[in-house]
XYZ file of C-alpha atoms in Angstrom:
561
model
C 21.301 10.261 16.805
C 20.659 6.927 18.504
C 18.712 6.358 21.677
C 17.350 3.663 23.902
C 14.164 4.262 25.896
C 15.508 2.251 28.881
C 18.360 4.773 29.258
C 16.072 7.815 29.325
C 15.559 8.913 32.955
C 12.163 9.827 34.360
C 12.175 13.638 34.906
C 12.119 14.755 38.521
C 12.564 18.486 37.960
C 11.118 21.011 35.537
C 14.539 21.405 33.932
C 14.774 17.682 33.254
C 11.238 17.688 31.871
C 11.944 20.519 29.391
C 15.200 18.811 28.365
C 13.289 15.642 27.442
C 10.679 17.642 25.507
C 13.395 19.565 23.683
C 15.237 16.362 22.694
C 11.983 14.753 21.600
C 11.029 17.859 19.611
C 14.340 17.704 17.732
C 13.590 14.136 16.757
C 10.068 15.203 15.785
C 11.348 17.996 13.509
C 13.581 15.442 11.750
C 10.574 13.091 11.319
C 12.092 10.495 13.632
C 8.739 9.943 15.278
C 9.697 6.698 17.033
C 12.506 8.264 19.030
C 10.517 11.442 19.565
C 7.713 9.351 21.106
C 10.194 7.661 23.486
C 11.262 11.029 24.919
C 7.775 12.440 25.058
C 6.529 9.311 26.821
C 9.176 9.686 29.499
C 8.374 13.389 29.890
C 4.711 12.460 30.473
C 5.754 10.969 33.796
C 6.462 14.463 35.115
C 3.633 15.536 37.415
C 3.228 19.020 35.957
C 3.616 18.148 32.273
C 2.146 20.655 29.807
C -0.995 19.654 27.874
C 0.669 20.272 24.486
C 2.806 17.222 25.234
C -0.275 15.101 24.531
C -0.561 16.753 21.130
C 3.053 15.964 20.269
C 2.588 12.372 21.373
C -0.633 12.006 19.386
C 1.024 13.365 16.261
C 3.898 10.920 16.668
C 1.440 8.079 17.008
C -0.425 9.276 13.924
C 2.702 9.616 11.799
C 3.765 6.132 12.899
C 0.442 4.792 11.581
C -1.042 4.221 15.063
C -4.301 6.000 14.375
C -6.353 4.329 17.141
C -3.841 5.217 19.806
C -3.595 8.772 18.464
C -7.383 9.145 18.773
C -7.320 7.774 22.334
C -4.642 10.254 23.228
C -6.690 13.148 21.858
C -9.814 11.995 23.706
C -7.790 11.904 26.888
C -6.555 15.432 26.205
C -10.109 16.661 25.605
C -11.251 15.209 28.935
C -8.380 16.961 30.742
C -8.575 20.347 29.004
C -12.175 21.088 28.078
C -12.053 24.350 30.021
C -8.799 25.601 28.478
C -9.386 27.411 25.132
C -5.706 27.600 24.224
C -5.265 23.872 24.596
C -8.558 23.232 22.756
C -7.163 25.220 19.842
C -3.934 23.240 19.753
C -5.765 19.928 20.043
C -8.376 20.922 17.466
C -5.728 21.874 14.891
C -4.029 18.563 15.367
C -7.313 16.692 15.015
C -7.931 18.405 11.681
C -4.448 17.562 10.434
C -5.000 13.944 11.370
C -8.575 13.786 9.972
C -10.184 13.292 13.396
C -13.004 15.614 12.412
C -15.652 14.661 14.994
C -13.146 15.355 17.770
C -12.119 18.584 16.087
C -15.744 19.805 16.080
C -15.903 19.227 19.827
C -12.678 21.103 20.447
C -13.583 24.079 18.280
C -17.160 24.349 19.504
C -15.679 24.847 22.969
C -13.050 27.203 21.612
C -15.508 29.440 19.731
C -17.703 29.696 22.819
C -14.793 30.872 24.978
C -12.919 32.919 22.334
C -15.590 34.466 20.083
C -13.241 37.180 18.802
C -10.820 34.816 17.093
C -11.730 34.180 13.422
C -9.425 31.158 13.201
C -11.650 29.282 15.609
C -14.659 29.647 13.321
C -12.536 28.753 10.326
C -11.360 25.539 11.913
C -14.836 24.656 13.184
C -16.253 25.138 9.677
C -13.416 23.031 8.226
C -14.087 20.158 10.603
C -17.835 20.362 9.892
C -17.244 20.369 6.107
C -14.928 17.367 6.228
C -17.415 15.429 8.372
C -20.155 16.050 5.771
C -21.953 19.044 7.325
C -21.354 21.229 4.291
C -24.354 23.541 4.366
C -23.865 24.137 8.077
C -20.221 25.078 7.525
C -21.139 27.589 4.794
C -23.803 29.129 7.029
C -21.287 29.664 9.850
C -18.784 31.294 7.490
C -21.410 33.513 5.850
C -22.216 34.895 9.324
C -18.589 35.337 10.388
C -16.814 36.684 7.292
C -18.544 40.127 7.464
C -17.123 40.464 10.986
C -13.623 39.447 9.944
C -13.370 40.371 6.208
C -9.542 40.444 6.237
C -9.105 36.830 7.374
C -7.545 34.813 4.543
C -8.280 31.617 6.421
C -12.006 32.277 6.506
C -12.101 33.000 2.750
C -10.137 29.801 2.134
C -12.551 27.835 4.304
C -15.670 29.078 2.542
C -13.968 28.388 -0.793
C -13.424 24.781 0.229
C -17.015 24.335 1.410
C -18.435 25.953 -1.727
C -16.222 23.766 -3.923
C -17.631 20.654 -2.241
C -21.213 21.793 -2.792
C -21.120 23.853 -5.995
C -17.848 23.023 -7.755
C -14.418 24.523 -8.155
C -15.487 27.175 -10.662
C -17.872 28.744 -8.151
C -15.226 28.583 -5.415
C -12.588 30.449 -7.421
C -13.281 34.027 -6.212
C -13.197 32.923 -2.580
C -9.835 31.226 -2.970
C -8.383 34.118 -4.948
C -9.479 36.569 -2.255
C -7.770 34.390 0.329
C -4.599 34.387 -1.796
C -4.753 38.168 -2.208
C -4.971 38.570 1.538
C -2.170 36.097 2.312
C -0.192 34.279 -0.407
C 1.860 32.308 2.118
C -0.828 29.876 3.264
C -0.005 26.502 1.693
C -3.581 25.184 1.731
C -4.801 28.293 -0.133
C -2.190 27.846 -2.822
C -2.865 24.079 -3.117
C -6.579 24.727 -3.393
C -5.976 27.219 -6.178
C -3.979 24.538 -7.999
C -7.130 22.353 -7.972
C -9.276 25.265 -9.140
C -7.017 25.997 -12.118
C -6.945 22.320 -13.015
C -10.723 22.308 -13.135
C -10.645 25.507 -15.223
C -8.378 23.594 -17.655
C -5.513 25.994 -16.888
C -3.067 23.113 -16.418
C 0.233 25.040 -16.527
C -1.066 27.473 -13.931
C -2.243 24.574 -11.763
C 1.257 23.052 -11.936
C 2.792 26.417 -11.060
C 0.608 26.781 -7.944
C 1.265 23.207 -6.890
C 4.986 24.012 -6.925
C 4.330 27.141 -4.846
C 2.419 25.018 -2.315
C 5.314 22.552 -2.046
C 7.735 25.372 -1.307
C 5.455 26.591 1.459
C 4.832 23.128 2.912
C 7.178 20.506 1.447
C 6.095 17.700 3.773
C 2.329 18.092 3.193
C 1.070 14.990 1.356
C -1.938 16.942 -0.030
C 0.402 19.482 -1.636
C 2.518 16.621 -2.995
C -0.612 14.944 -4.423
C -1.580 18.188 -6.158
C 1.886 18.376 -7.703
C 1.799 14.705 -8.824
C -1.581 15.076 -10.554
C -0.846 18.469 -12.119
C 2.531 17.208 -13.359
C 0.996 14.166 -15.050
C -1.657 16.396 -16.560
C 0.966 18.263 -18.553
C 3.431 15.400 -19.026
C 6.067 16.482 -16.494
C 7.055 12.999 -15.423
C 10.120 13.935 -13.333
C 8.063 16.205 -11.064
C 5.386 13.524 -10.795
C 8.052 10.936 -9.888
C 9.265 13.011 -6.951
C 5.771 13.879 -5.721
C 4.528 10.287 -5.906
C 7.031 9.331 -3.233
C 4.464 10.813 -0.817
C 1.555 8.898 -2.321
C 1.296 6.278 0.459
C 2.901 8.293 3.229
C 2.006 7.371 6.819
C 0.580 10.843 7.368
C -2.088 10.149 4.689
C -5.099 8.537 6.508
C -6.150 6.800 3.239
C -2.852 4.946 2.881
C -2.742 1.147 2.967
C 0.158 -1.072 3.939
C 1.280 -4.687 3.609
C 2.633 -5.804 7.023
C 5.268 -8.178 5.729
C 8.998 -8.291 6.328
C 9.830 -8.058 2.609
C 12.204 -5.537 1.084
C 10.383 -2.588 -0.407
C 10.982 -2.368 -4.167
C 12.575 0.892 -5.319
C 12.852 0.243 -9.036
C 15.602 -2.376 -8.960
C 16.115 -4.838 -11.793
C 13.705 -7.777 -11.410
C 15.552 -10.401 -13.425
C 15.345 -13.675 -11.494
C 13.332 -12.041 -8.722
C 9.906 -12.533 -7.187
C 7.815 -9.445 -6.470
C 4.484 -8.982 -4.677
C 2.470 -6.065 -6.080
C -0.291 -4.952 -3.739
C -3.600 -3.264 -4.588
C -4.663 0.163 -3.394
C -7.299 2.839 -4.147
C -10.532 1.865 -5.923
C -11.235 -1.007 -8.234
C -11.355 1.309 -11.256
C -7.699 2.202 -10.789
C -6.832 -1.467 -10.140
C -8.280 -2.324 -13.512
C -6.768 0.612 -15.393
C -3.281 0.278 -13.956
C -3.165 -3.452 -14.484
C -1.700 -2.244 -17.774
C 1.580 -2.234 -15.851
C 1.540 -5.993 -15.297
C 2.357 -7.436 -18.748
C 5.803 -5.743 -18.836
C 6.424 -6.559 -15.188
C 5.636 -10.244 -15.827
C 8.073 -10.291 -18.738
C 10.798 -8.744 -16.583
C 10.533 -10.656 -13.317
C 10.956 -14.342 -12.551
C 7.589 -14.395 -10.778
C 4.935 -11.738 -10.117
C 2.329 -12.070 -7.373
C -0.522 -9.687 -8.028
C -2.818 -8.684 -5.202
C -6.239 -7.463 -6.148
C -9.890 -7.054 -5.223
C -11.473 -10.520 -4.931
C -13.935 -9.611 -7.734
C -11.065 -9.287 -10.167
C -9.481 -12.675 -9.470
C -11.144 -14.676 -12.304
C -10.496 -11.963 -14.866
C -6.885 -11.410 -13.802
C -6.151 -15.152 -13.663
C -7.362 -15.557 -17.227
C -5.408 -12.503 -18.339
C -2.115 -12.992 -16.525
C -1.633 -16.780 -16.627
C 2.085 -16.591 -15.758
C 1.435 -14.647 -12.577
C -0.068 -15.659 -9.243
C -3.266 -13.786 -8.467
C -4.237 -13.364 -4.809
C -7.240 -11.476 -3.392
C -6.592 -9.117 -0.532
C -8.270 -9.030 2.832
C -8.696 -5.574 4.306
C -7.920 -5.067 7.928
C -6.630 -2.665 10.469
C -3.406 -3.142 12.355
C -3.740 -3.025 16.133
C -1.825 0.238 15.984
C -4.537 1.751 13.772
C -3.322 1.848 10.188
C -4.998 0.165 7.253
C -3.520 -3.074 5.967
C -4.158 -5.508 3.152
C -3.316 -9.120 3.691
C -2.766 -11.901 1.161
C -3.462 -15.452 2.264
C -1.184 -18.232 1.074
C 1.879 -16.139 0.168
C 5.286 -17.130 1.541
C 7.036 -13.878 2.449
C 10.404 -15.571 2.912
C 10.341 -16.545 -0.785
C 9.515 -13.065 -2.032
C 12.353 -10.674 -2.901
C 10.436 -7.415 -3.096
C 7.001 -5.924 -2.494
C 5.341 -2.679 -3.531
C 2.016 -1.109 -4.462
C 0.989 -0.762 -8.122
C 1.381 3.035 -8.134
C 5.002 2.451 -7.233
C 5.399 0.353 -10.344
C 3.890 3.256 -12.290
C 6.264 5.664 -10.590
C 9.432 3.728 -11.456
C 8.507 2.177 -14.809
C 6.602 4.991 -16.574
C 9.161 7.787 -16.375
C 8.242 9.384 -19.711
C 5.462 9.362 -22.308
C 7.516 6.934 -24.383
C 7.425 4.422 -21.495
C 3.619 4.199 -21.628
C 2.406 1.436 -23.973
C -0.622 1.934 -26.147
C -3.065 -0.635 -24.823
C -5.965 0.231 -27.165
C -6.158 -3.439 -28.229
C -6.776 -4.412 -24.637
C -4.773 -6.404 -22.148
C -7.470 -8.158 -20.071
C -8.987 -11.389 -21.442
C -12.380 -12.634 -20.242
C -13.096 -16.314 -20.844
C -13.901 -17.045 -24.507
C -17.177 -18.868 -23.736
C -18.441 -15.824 -21.845
C -17.500 -13.508 -24.704
C -19.382 -15.766 -27.146
C -22.406 -15.897 -24.854
C -22.680 -12.108 -24.690
C -22.080 -11.726 -28.382
C -25.228 -13.751 -28.976
C -27.180 -11.636 -26.466
C -26.053 -8.337 -28.012
C -26.876 -9.399 -31.572
C -30.507 -9.985 -30.501
C -30.942 -6.257 -29.808
C -32.775 -4.225 -32.519
C -29.935 -1.998 -33.834
C -26.498 -2.489 -35.305
C -24.713 -0.141 -32.911
C -24.533 -0.916 -29.176
C -23.299 1.672 -26.674
C -22.760 1.064 -22.964
C -23.333 3.928 -20.574
C -22.460 4.658 -16.922
C -23.011 7.913 -15.059
C -21.965 7.762 -11.448
C -19.537 6.203 -8.983
C -19.914 3.989 -5.953
C -17.741 6.424 -4.036
C -20.344 9.164 -3.957
C -19.355 11.806 -1.420
C -20.183 15.473 -1.177
C -16.836 16.470 -2.663
C -17.269 14.046 -5.590
C -20.933 14.731 -6.531
C -19.988 17.552 -8.888
C -18.003 15.132 -11.060
C -21.032 13.145 -12.200
C -24.019 13.941 -14.385
C -27.383 12.494 -13.408
C -28.980 9.960 -15.755
C -31.609 12.608 -16.556
C -28.825 14.846 -17.879
C -27.893 12.162 -20.403
C -31.310 12.263 -22.138
C -30.043 14.315 -25.144
C -27.502 11.570 -25.796
C -29.838 8.671 -25.071
C -32.460 10.066 -27.452
C -30.183 9.307 -30.402
C -31.905 7.042 -32.920
C -30.713 3.642 -34.225
C -28.557 2.886 -31.151
C -28.882 0.167 -28.511
C -28.013 1.862 -25.241
C -26.973 -0.644 -22.592
C -26.602 -0.061 -18.868
C -23.129 -0.759 -17.553
C -23.680 1.216 -14.323
C -23.326 -1.017 -11.263
C -25.501 -0.584 -8.211
C -29.287 -0.390 -7.828
C -30.267 1.889 -10.733
C -33.470 0.096 -11.751
C -35.683 2.968 -10.607
C -33.699 5.484 -12.623
C -33.911 3.296 -15.714
C -37.656 2.878 -15.279
C -38.111 6.653 -14.829
C -36.163 7.158 -18.080
C -38.650 4.959 -19.879
C -41.740 6.411 -18.225
C -40.797 10.038 -18.646
C -38.983 10.012 -22.004
C -39.856 6.748 -23.672
C -36.142 5.819 -23.811
C -35.114 2.201 -23.381
C -31.869 1.607 -21.549
C -31.261 -2.149 -21.869
C -30.370 -3.728 -18.553
C -29.241 -7.348 -18.396
C -30.489 -8.311 -14.947
C -28.715 -11.702 -15.110
C -25.360 -9.899 -15.037
C -24.042 -8.646 -11.716
C -22.280 -5.476 -12.878
C -20.877 -4.803 -9.431
C -19.308 -8.141 -8.589
C -18.971 -10.155 -11.829
C -16.080 -8.336 -13.429
C -15.252 -11.122 -15.876
C -18.853 -11.377 -17.104
C -19.080 -7.636 -17.404
C -15.809 -7.505 -19.328
C -17.086 -10.223 -21.680
C -20.274 -8.246 -22.338
C -18.401 -4.990 -22.884
C -16.055 -6.671 -25.348
C -19.049 -7.013 -27.688
C -20.034 -3.309 -27.567
C -19.097 -0.654 -30.119
C -18.552 1.966 -27.422
C -18.696 2.430 -23.667
C -19.043 5.979 -22.423
C -19.543 7.813 -19.147
C -17.871 9.264 -16.123
C -14.316 8.574 -14.966
C -15.291 5.493 -13.007
C -14.610 1.759 -13.107
C -16.927 0.661 -16.013
C -15.307 2.863 -18.686
C -11.803 1.860 -17.587
C -12.841 -1.791 -17.621
C -14.177 -1.516 -21.158
C -10.904 0.042 -22.343
C -8.894 -2.796 -20.847
C -10.631 -5.417 -23.034
C -10.106 -3.398 -26.247
C -13.506 -1.722 -26.591
C -13.634 1.899 -27.734
C -14.312 4.167 -24.811
C -15.348 7.767 -24.333
C -14.800 9.530 -21.051
C -17.254 12.405 -20.518
C -15.764 14.102 -17.486
C -16.132 17.111 -15.225
C -14.151 20.121 -16.448
C -10.657 18.704 -16.633
C -8.863 15.659 -18.002
C -7.847 13.169 -15.302
C -4.238 12.687 -14.411
C -3.988 9.316 -16.173
C -4.109 11.273 -19.446
C -0.392 11.806 -18.877
C -0.559 15.107 -20.760
C -2.653 14.031 -23.737
C -5.239 16.693 -24.439
C -8.135 14.597 -25.743
C -7.580 11.182 -24.149
C -4.768 9.163 -22.644
C -1.545 7.782 -24.094
C -2.468 4.478 -22.476
C -5.421 4.084 -24.883
C -4.660 6.133 -28.009
C -8.018 5.405 -29.604
C -9.983 6.486 -26.510
C -11.967 9.693 -26.540
C -12.240 12.211 -23.745
C -14.550 15.212 -23.504
C -14.322 17.505 -20.456
C -17.396 19.482 -19.596
C -17.014 23.202 -20.208
C -16.369 24.706 -16.711
C -18.959 27.451 -17.032
C -21.783 25.037 -17.893
C -23.863 22.711 -15.740
C -24.288 19.133 -16.811
C -27.846 19.885 -17.950
C -26.520 22.732 -20.157
C -23.549 20.763 -21.472
C -25.132 17.499 -22.535
C -27.320 18.873 -25.389
C -24.220 20.479 -26.903
C -22.191 17.309 -26.486
C -24.960 15.201 -28.118
C -25.257 17.515 -31.104
C -21.619 18.471 -31.706
C -19.765 15.292 -30.797
C -21.839 12.179 -30.158
C -24.249 12.414 -33.136
C -21.399 12.884 -35.678
C -19.628 9.898 -34.159
C -22.763 7.753 -34.531
C -23.301 8.857 -38.128
C -19.741 7.900 -38.958
C -20.119 4.550 -37.245
C -23.338 3.801 -39.133
C -21.586 4.451 -42.449
C -18.726 2.139 -41.466
C -21.148 -0.624 -40.581
C -23.161 -0.264 -43.784
C -20.081 -0.157 -46.050
């Protein structure tokens, strides 16, 4: 169906108004949000338009990537309908779906005051509070309300989500399963259970529930993400390929875009072609998935790699045949996130894509994934030599780097990381130089470790672990092992050929691609998931005794042979 906004008449009667809304709604259902918005905008000229029209327009704007305009539309709707609980409910739901959580709290606070007998209002208020960081408050509300409405699956799902943020997926399991028992047709309940089973190391069951969630809500990017991750976890590449098509969907508020008029690459042959590969997600994934670039450089005529500015020196030394360009983050005037690359000439570029799209099209099976254990990033030789001299001055023959947290510390992520204090059973191991590779201001933690336990964690203050990626890579290349959480430092060590050991929360990460004790990308890497039933403080002594100490003993024998 084609349309032109200039040919759409302004409605003068109620019948004409409803006809425009009906036509726009048909476009909306078919995800033609641009044409839907044209009809809704014309309908808005009718004097007695219905308030839900503002919701439809806001959702069109959101799905077209115009987040700022969508927020303005919702704020306008709030101003006009603060005394109408039905409209507040509609607007609040849309705000949650579009991640406008502060606005959603306002809508649902009003709604709960005017409709205290509706459990869904409390559920949505608690959801908005949780997502805005008010986790304890959301749990308190739900604890008060669930005894009044014990048969509400939505309330059980909401408290499961809040508990998972605060206490972990294992603790949240009974809440989610009660929600599923009460109503197995709620997509968010089923998707949440997929995450729970992943964290319980029940990977096949997680994949099964991700599929169920997709059947219930095939256009929900969160359900598609759950399917992509659970599919990679068990090596089901075809399912992951389909689900990853939603990875950078406009409806995902975390998506980033490159605003250039360049054809989007869909896996075509790159012989004789120039391709721009843009960066996304965090710097740890940028480093890890740079493993895609050597093959891409061999295939294409010219590869332009966009990356975090901190990676430019390391990438330029590693990928000499490619052009390395740092990105500039910005926001389009319509509201969506963009990354810009100065100096490129779009008219001379055949294709563009993000690096996860290279992964999607080029790693279609386990056999497609190269073993990069020898490393693929190359810090400058003089820097490697400098750090070799520094490391040899330490007292012991074995040097182990350690990290324990992530820069992206949020309530939902806290459970994934042990505190430095939890690592004491490992750090107490004799005849080992333990070296800090954790970026950020951790000097107080390191000093407390020395004062309380007498343990020295060597910290090279001259090295900027956060911003000097090439220097950090050069230092890590001289270590026997780097271990820690699934964050940037361990990935970076693996990329220069250093042995790594991921010590992770409950489940292997999706980049394992189905390998039980590591990843096919680095066959020599080790991976130990924490037992789900144990806290980090309970797990670390067992890990030190049963896994780390035997590894050290073996390494000492190798070095003395």
